[in-house]
């Protein structure tokens, strides 16, 4: 091709090339700011986080605000309104992680209203990552948190009174799934949910990712039991280069596969958030498909483009999304 022919051709194809580039660019453009969270209870949580994100605040502040919002809700299974352990004591787990891999967590903390904020203080004020039990409570009190009443919420008190009659102080295992309603990671025999976990991930205007998780954990657990929620790499993982993931459901099964770290590693390998979550779910189910029919695990993930997705073992996992484009609840796909 001579130079003249090349120039003529370039003139003809330039607009085409430009528009192709524009399309490629828009596919690369980041969907930000954005916040996603587990369950339909994530809608008000996202709204609280959005107040920070829409003012160009940080993802870290946004996820903390979202978690605080649900911890304030005494009627929710997260926070001090949650169901107690088998000794009748509410113990709370929470963690937070930012775009620089800074992280903090508390596990088994009692009578503190905002474990997520204690987790943030652990991250910002100590050289440690996790504080547990009495030590976590002592640290909270030293840092200005107040000791709340040990009384159970009315709902939790009634549920515990029923449970102790039937279950004779036996730790919960093999919780059967009896219904497909949303908002229920695991189920008691009468179909009521046994706990809920709030996990949320945000990306701010600067493209930074952060995540937070807060929960009262599995109801009627053995006193001292810690689930996946406060464990970095299990209940939450953030890698600001590739993405972030959080989980809900039976924590022991998530811990066994370092669930959210695995999801993020799959995103690093190039899988979409949804496929990355699916591959982690497959890893759990592969171990024992029959056992996996008796519990629920759901993963929720976001990559650096602000694309998101989820996958669960069973039907019923839902998640909430808030961005400038949408404010809605999605059904998660499921494996079994
Ligand atoms: N995923 C919450 C827990 O197992 O405690």
Short mmCIF file of C-alpha atoms and ligand atoms in Angstrom, two decimals:
data_model
loop_
_atom_site.label_atom_id
_atom_site.label_comp_id
_atom_site.label_asym_id
_atom_site.label_seq_id
_atom_site.Cartn_x
_atom_site.Cartn_y
_atom_site.Cartn_z
CA UNK A 1 0.00 0.00 0.00
CA UNK A 2 1.44 3.40 -0.98
CA UNK A 3 1.29 6.42 1.28
CA UNK A 4 -1.65 8.06 -0.61
CA UNK A 5 -3.76 4.91 -0.44
CA UNK A 6 -2.94 4.56 3.26
CA UNK A 7 -3.99 8.17 3.96
CA UNK A 8 -7.25 7.76 2.03
CA UNK A 9 -8.02 4.57 3.89
CA UNK A 10 -7.19 6.22 7.21
CA UNK A 11 -9.56 9.08 6.45
CA UNK A 12 -12.36 6.61 5.75
CA UNK A 13 -11.76 4.35 8.72
CA UNK A 14 -10.79 6.94 11.34
CA UNK A 15 -14.37 7.62 12.53
CA UNK A 16 -14.96 3.89 12.72
CA UNK A 17 -11.80 3.35 14.75
CA UNK A 18 -12.66 6.26 16.98
CA UNK A 19 -16.13 4.97 17.74
CA UNK A 20 -14.76 1.49 18.39
CA UNK A 21 -12.27 2.99 20.82
CA UNK A 22 -15.04 4.96 22.46
CA UNK A 23 -17.02 1.76 23.01
CA UNK A 24 -13.97 -0.05 24.38
CA UNK A 25 -13.31 2.91 26.65
CA UNK A 26 -16.84 3.04 28.00
CA UNK A 27 -16.69 -0.70 28.81
CA UNK A 28 -13.55 0.09 30.80
CA UNK A 29 -15.13 3.04 32.57
CA UNK A 30 -15.67 2.52 36.22
CA UNK A 31 -19.11 2.31 37.72
CA UNK A 32 -18.34 4.56 40.68
CA UNK A 33 -19.12 5.43 43.30
CA UNK A 34 -21.00 2.26 44.12
CA UNK A 35 -21.91 0.22 47.19
CA UNK A 36 -23.19 -3.36 47.32
CA UNK A 37 -24.32 -5.35 50.31
CA UNK A 38 -25.67 -8.73 51.32
CA UNK A 39 -29.42 -9.32 51.59
CA UNK A 40 -32.39 -7.03 51.05
CA UNK A 41 -31.61 -5.50 54.43
CA UNK A 42 -28.74 -3.98 52.46
CA UNK A 43 -31.04 -1.35 50.91
CA UNK A 44 -31.05 1.01 53.95
CA UNK A 45 -27.43 0.07 54.60
CA UNK A 46 -26.51 1.18 51.08
CA UNK A 47 -28.51 4.38 51.56
CA UNK A 48 -26.45 5.21 54.66
CA UNK A 49 -23.21 4.47 52.81
CA UNK A 50 -24.38 6.47 49.78
CA UNK A 51 -24.70 9.64 51.86
CA UNK A 52 -20.91 9.50 52.19
CA UNK A 53 -20.13 8.34 48.65
CA UNK A 54 -22.30 10.95 46.91
CA UNK A 55 -20.33 13.70 48.66
CA UNK A 56 -17.11 12.17 47.31
CA UNK A 57 -16.35 10.65 50.70
CA UNK A 58 -14.15 7.61 51.11
CA UNK A 59 -15.25 4.01 50.62
CA UNK A 60 -13.91 3.30 54.11
CA UNK A 61 -16.17 5.89 55.76
CA UNK A 62 -19.06 4.69 53.60
CA UNK A 63 -18.85 1.03 54.61
CA UNK A 64 -18.50 1.94 58.27
CA UNK A 65 -21.58 4.19 58.04
CA UNK A 66 -23.54 1.39 56.37
CA UNK A 67 -22.60 -1.12 59.06
CA UNK A 68 -23.39 1.37 61.85
CA UNK A 69 -26.82 1.86 60.33
CA UNK A 70 -27.77 -1.80 60.64
CA UNK A 71 -26.12 -2.20 64.04
CA UNK A 72 -28.53 0.53 65.22
CA UNK A 73 -31.54 -1.54 64.17
CA UNK A 74 -32.57 -3.46 67.28
CA UNK A 75 -35.05 -5.50 65.21
CA UNK A 76 -32.37 -6.86 62.92
CA UNK A 77 -30.38 -10.05 63.44
CA UNK A 78 -27.18 -7.98 63.28
CA UNK A 79 -25.87 -6.15 66.34
CA UNK A 80 -27.21 -6.24 69.88
CA UNK A 81 -30.71 -7.09 68.64
CA UNK A 82 -29.35 -10.39 67.25
CA UNK A 83 -29.94 -13.89 68.54
CA UNK A 84 -27.76 -15.07 71.44
CA UNK A 85 -25.41 -18.02 71.76
CA UNK A 86 -26.49 -21.19 73.59
CA UNK A 87 -25.74 -19.49 76.93
CA UNK A 88 -28.19 -16.71 76.09
CA UNK A 89 -25.44 -14.13 75.47
CA UNK A 90 -25.24 -11.96 72.34
CA UNK A 91 -21.67 -11.92 71.05
CA UNK A 92 -20.80 -9.83 68.02
CA UNK A 93 -18.21 -10.15 65.24
CA UNK A 94 -17.12 -7.42 62.80
CA UNK A 95 -14.27 -6.48 60.51
CA UNK A 96 -13.26 -3.68 58.17
CA UNK A 97 -10.62 -3.46 55.43
CA UNK A 98 -9.45 -0.58 53.26
CA UNK A 99 -7.69 -0.11 49.91
CA UNK A 100 -4.24 -0.30 51.48
CA UNK A 101 -4.86 -3.71 53.09
CA UNK A 102 -5.25 -2.03 56.46
CA UNK A 103 -7.70 -4.10 58.44
CA UNK A 104 -9.17 -4.52 61.89
CA UNK A 105 -11.62 -6.90 63.54
CA UNK A 106 -13.34 -7.82 66.77
CA UNK A 107 -14.75 -11.22 67.62
CA UNK A 108 -17.06 -12.34 70.40
CA UNK A 109 -17.46 -8.80 71.72
CA UNK A 110 -20.32 -8.29 74.18
CA UNK A 111 -22.52 -5.29 75.06
CA UNK A 112 -20.96 -2.90 72.56
CA UNK A 113 -23.38 -1.32 70.10
CA UNK A 114 -21.01 -0.67 67.22
CA UNK A 115 -18.47 -3.47 66.81
CA UNK A 116 -17.68 -2.17 63.32
CA UNK A 117 -16.33 1.07 64.79
CA UNK A 118 -14.30 -0.84 67.36
CA UNK A 119 -12.87 -2.88 64.46
CA UNK A 120 -11.90 0.36 62.74
CA UNK A 121 -10.20 1.57 65.92
CA UNK A 122 -8.28 -1.73 66.12
CA UNK A 123 -7.14 -1.06 62.55
CA UNK A 124 -6.19 2.55 63.13
CA UNK A 125 -4.90 2.59 66.71
CA UNK A 126 -3.19 -0.76 67.27
CA UNK A 127 -0.54 -2.79 65.50
CA UNK A 128 -2.98 -5.75 65.58
CA UNK A 129 -5.73 -7.05 63.34
CA UNK A 130 -8.13 -8.95 65.64
CA UNK A 131 -9.15 -8.45 69.27
CA UNK A 132 -11.48 -10.97 70.91
CA UNK A 133 -13.90 -11.29 73.81
CA UNK A 134 -13.12 -9.41 77.02
CA UNK A 135 -10.00 -7.86 75.51
CA UNK A 136 -12.03 -6.42 72.65
CA UNK A 137 -14.59 -5.05 75.09
CA UNK A 138 -11.88 -3.54 77.31
CA UNK A 139 -10.29 -1.89 74.27
CA UNK A 140 -13.70 -0.51 73.23
CA UNK A 141 -14.30 0.99 76.66
CA UNK A 142 -10.82 2.53 76.69
CA UNK A 143 -11.69 4.16 73.39
CA UNK A 144 -14.90 5.82 74.48
CA UNK A 145 -17.51 3.18 73.63
CA UNK A 146 -20.16 2.61 76.30
CA UNK A 147 -21.27 -0.64 77.87
CA UNK A 148 -24.84 -1.42 76.83
CA UNK A 149 -27.40 -3.57 78.63
CA UNK A 150 -26.92 -7.33 78.40
CA UNK A 151 -30.70 -7.80 78.00
CA UNK A 152 -31.89 -9.55 74.84
CA UNK A 153 -34.30 -7.88 72.44
CA UNK A 154 -37.89 -9.11 72.92
CA UNK A 155 -37.73 -11.13 69.72
CA UNK A 156 -34.41 -12.75 70.61
CA UNK A 157 -35.58 -13.47 74.17
CA UNK A 158 -38.72 -15.26 72.97
CA UNK A 159 -36.82 -17.20 70.31
CA UNK A 160 -34.16 -18.27 72.79
CA UNK A 161 -36.77 -19.41 75.34
CA UNK A 162 -38.30 -21.66 72.67
CA UNK A 163 -34.96 -22.92 71.42
CA UNK A 164 -33.63 -23.91 74.83
CA UNK A 165 -36.78 -26.00 75.51
CA UNK A 166 -36.41 -28.06 72.35
CA UNK A 167 -32.68 -28.22 71.86
CA UNK A 168 -31.51 -28.82 75.40
CA UNK A 169 -28.42 -26.67 75.06
CA UNK A 170 -27.12 -28.63 72.08
CA UNK A 171 -24.99 -26.59 69.71
CA UNK A 172 -26.55 -25.96 66.33
CA UNK A 173 -25.45 -28.27 63.57
CA UNK A 174 -26.99 -29.53 60.36
CA UNK A 175 -29.55 -26.80 60.06
CA UNK A 176 -32.10 -27.97 57.52
CA UNK A 177 -33.23 -25.64 54.81
CA UNK A 178 -37.00 -25.65 54.89
CA UNK A 179 -37.97 -22.64 52.84
CA UNK A 180 -36.75 -20.49 50.03
CA UNK A 181 -37.57 -17.07 51.36
CA UNK A 182 -35.11 -14.26 50.99
CA UNK A 183 -33.25 -12.88 54.02
CA UNK A 184 -32.40 -16.32 55.41
CA UNK A 185 -28.91 -17.69 55.18
CA UNK A 186 -29.75 -20.70 57.33
CA UNK A 187 -32.99 -22.02 58.68
CA UNK A 188 -34.40 -23.60 61.77
CA UNK A 189 -36.82 -26.47 61.44
CA UNK A 190 -39.81 -24.14 61.53
CA UNK A 191 -38.31 -22.19 58.64
CA UNK A 192 -37.19 -19.11 60.56
CA UNK A 193 -33.75 -17.73 59.80
CA UNK A 194 -31.07 -18.47 62.39
CA UNK A 195 -28.85 -15.48 61.71
CA UNK A 196 -28.00 -12.83 59.23
CA UNK A 197 -24.74 -11.20 58.29
CA UNK A 198 -24.29 -7.78 56.78
CA UNK A 199 -21.33 -7.59 54.42
CA UNK A 200 -20.79 -4.55 52.24
CA UNK A 201 -18.27 -3.34 49.71
CA UNK A 202 -17.90 0.18 48.31
CA UNK A 203 -15.82 1.85 45.62
CA UNK A 204 -15.42 5.60 45.97
CA UNK A 205 -14.84 8.34 43.43
CA UNK A 206 -11.06 7.81 43.70
CA UNK A 207 -11.48 4.13 42.65
CA UNK A 208 -10.62 2.91 46.12
CA UNK A 209 -12.33 -0.17 47.49
CA UNK A 210 -13.20 -0.91 51.13
CA UNK A 211 -15.38 -3.46 52.85
CA UNK A 212 -17.05 -4.11 56.19
CA UNK A 213 -18.88 -7.00 57.84
CA UNK A 214 -20.96 -7.06 61.01
CA UNK A 215 -22.95 -9.89 62.57
CA UNK A 216 -24.20 -11.55 65.73
CA UNK A 217 -23.09 -14.79 64.12
CA UNK A 218 -24.82 -18.12 64.12
CA UNK A 219 -27.65 -18.24 66.65
CA UNK A 220 -27.21 -20.59 69.64
CA UNK A 221 -23.56 -21.19 68.81
CA UNK A 222 -21.23 -22.52 71.50
CA UNK A 223 -20.09 -19.58 73.60
CA UNK A 224 -16.77 -18.42 72.11
CA UNK A 225 -17.48 -19.63 68.59
CA UNK A 226 -16.16 -17.30 65.90
CA UNK A 227 -17.50 -17.47 62.36
CA UNK A 228 -16.11 -16.19 59.09
CA UNK A 229 -17.31 -12.61 59.47
CA UNK A 230 -14.38 -11.11 61.43
CA UNK A 231 -11.75 -13.23 59.66
CA UNK A 232 -9.92 -11.33 56.93
CA UNK A 233 -9.86 -13.58 53.86
CA UNK A 234 -12.95 -15.49 55.01
CA UNK A 235 -15.81 -13.03 55.63
CA UNK A 236 -14.13 -10.13 53.82
CA UNK A 237 -11.19 -9.47 51.56
CA UNK A 238 -10.17 -6.33 49.68
CA UNK A 239 -7.42 -6.15 47.08
CA UNK A 240 -7.47 -2.67 45.62
CA UNK A 241 -5.81 -3.88 42.42
CA UNK A 242 -8.48 -6.43 41.47
CA UNK A 243 -11.56 -6.36 43.67
CA UNK A 244 -13.24 -7.20 46.94
CA UNK A 245 -15.57 -9.90 48.23
CA UNK A 246 -17.74 -10.63 51.25
CA UNK A 247 -19.79 -13.60 52.39
CA UNK A 248 -22.88 -14.62 54.32
CA UNK A 249 -24.03 -18.00 55.56
CA UNK A 250 -22.41 -20.81 57.51
CA UNK A 251 -19.10 -19.32 58.52
CA UNK A 252 -17.29 -22.59 59.17
CA UNK A 253 -17.67 -23.56 55.51
CA UNK A 254 -16.36 -20.19 54.35
CA UNK A 255 -13.35 -20.38 56.67
CA UNK A 256 -12.44 -23.85 55.36
CA UNK A 257 -11.77 -22.42 51.89
CA UNK A 258 -10.61 -18.90 52.87
CA UNK A 259 -13.68 -17.95 50.87
CA UNK A 260 -13.41 -14.25 50.08
CA UNK A 261 -9.67 -14.40 49.49
CA UNK A 262 -10.38 -17.18 47.00
CA UNK A 263 -13.05 -15.10 45.25
CA UNK A 264 -10.62 -12.19 44.88
CA UNK A 265 -7.91 -14.52 43.58
CA UNK A 266 -10.34 -15.77 40.92
CA UNK A 267 -10.99 -12.15 39.92
CA UNK A 268 -7.22 -11.68 39.71
CA UNK A 269 -7.17 -14.58 37.26
CA UNK A 270 -9.67 -12.69 35.10
CA UNK A 271 -13.01 -14.14 36.17
CA UNK A 272 -15.98 -11.80 36.46
CA UNK A 273 -17.25 -11.19 40.02
CA UNK A 274 -20.17 -13.58 39.49
CA UNK A 275 -18.00 -16.39 38.08
CA UNK A 276 -15.40 -15.87 40.80
CA UNK A 277 -18.15 -16.29 43.43
CA UNK A 278 -19.47 -19.34 41.58
CA UNK A 279 -16.05 -21.01 41.58
CA UNK A 280 -15.70 -20.46 45.33
CA UNK A 281 -19.17 -21.94 45.92
CA UNK A 282 -18.20 -24.94 43.77
CA UNK A 283 -15.12 -25.43 45.95
CA UNK A 284 -17.37 -25.77 49.03
CA UNK A 285 -19.92 -28.03 47.36
CA UNK A 286 -17.26 -30.30 45.85
CA UNK A 287 -16.14 -31.39 49.32
CA UNK A 288 -19.51 -32.89 50.22
CA UNK A 289 -22.49 -32.20 47.99
CA UNK A 290 -25.01 -33.90 50.31
CA UNK A 291 -23.85 -31.90 53.34
CA UNK A 292 -23.86 -28.72 51.27
CA UNK A 293 -27.62 -29.18 50.79
CA UNK A 294 -28.09 -28.55 54.52
CA UNK A 295 -26.54 -25.09 54.74
CA UNK A 296 -26.23 -21.87 52.82
CA UNK A 297 -23.23 -19.81 51.79
CA UNK A 298 -23.43 -16.78 49.53
CA UNK A 299 -20.54 -14.75 48.15
CA UNK A 300 -20.81 -11.19 46.85
CA UNK A 301 -18.01 -9.48 44.92
CA UNK A 302 -17.05 -6.32 43.06
CA UNK A 303 -14.12 -5.73 40.71
CA UNK A 304 -12.17 -2.55 40.00
CA UNK A 305 -14.54 -1.56 37.19
CA UNK A 306 -17.42 -1.51 39.65
CA UNK A 307 -18.87 -4.67 38.11
CA UNK A 308 -20.51 -6.88 40.72
CA UNK A 309 -21.93 -10.36 41.09
CA UNK A 310 -22.90 -13.02 43.57
CA UNK A 311 -23.34 -16.76 43.82
CA UNK A 312 -24.82 -18.99 46.52
CA UNK A 313 -25.09 -22.67 47.26
CA UNK A 314 -28.87 -22.56 47.43
CA UNK A 315 -31.76 -20.42 46.29
CA UNK A 316 -32.65 -17.48 48.53
CA UNK A 317 -29.53 -15.31 48.66
CA UNK A 318 -30.18 -11.74 47.53
CA UNK A 319 -28.05 -8.61 47.48
CA UNK A 320 -28.55 -4.86 47.23
CA UNK A 321 -26.83 -2.38 44.91
CA UNK A 322 -26.69 1.42 44.96
CA UNK A 323 -24.89 3.54 42.37
CA UNK A 324 -25.76 6.63 40.36
CA UNK A 325 -27.48 4.28 37.89
CA UNK A 326 -29.47 2.01 40.16
CA UNK A 327 -30.84 1.25 43.59
CA UNK A 328 -32.12 -2.29 43.64
CA UNK A 329 -32.16 -5.81 45.00
CA UNK A 330 -30.82 -8.68 42.88
CA UNK A 331 -31.44 -12.42 43.25
CA UNK A 332 -28.19 -14.33 43.41
CA UNK A 333 -27.70 -17.32 41.13
CA UNK A 334 -27.23 -20.60 42.97
CA UNK A 335 -25.65 -23.99 42.45
CA UNK A 336 -27.91 -26.63 44.02
N1 LIG B 1 -21.46 -15.85 58.44
C1 LIG B 1 -21.66 -15.56 59.77
C2 LIG B 1 -21.31 -16.61 60.72
O1 LIG B 1 -21.19 -17.77 60.36
O2 LIG B 1 -21.17 -16.31 61.87
#
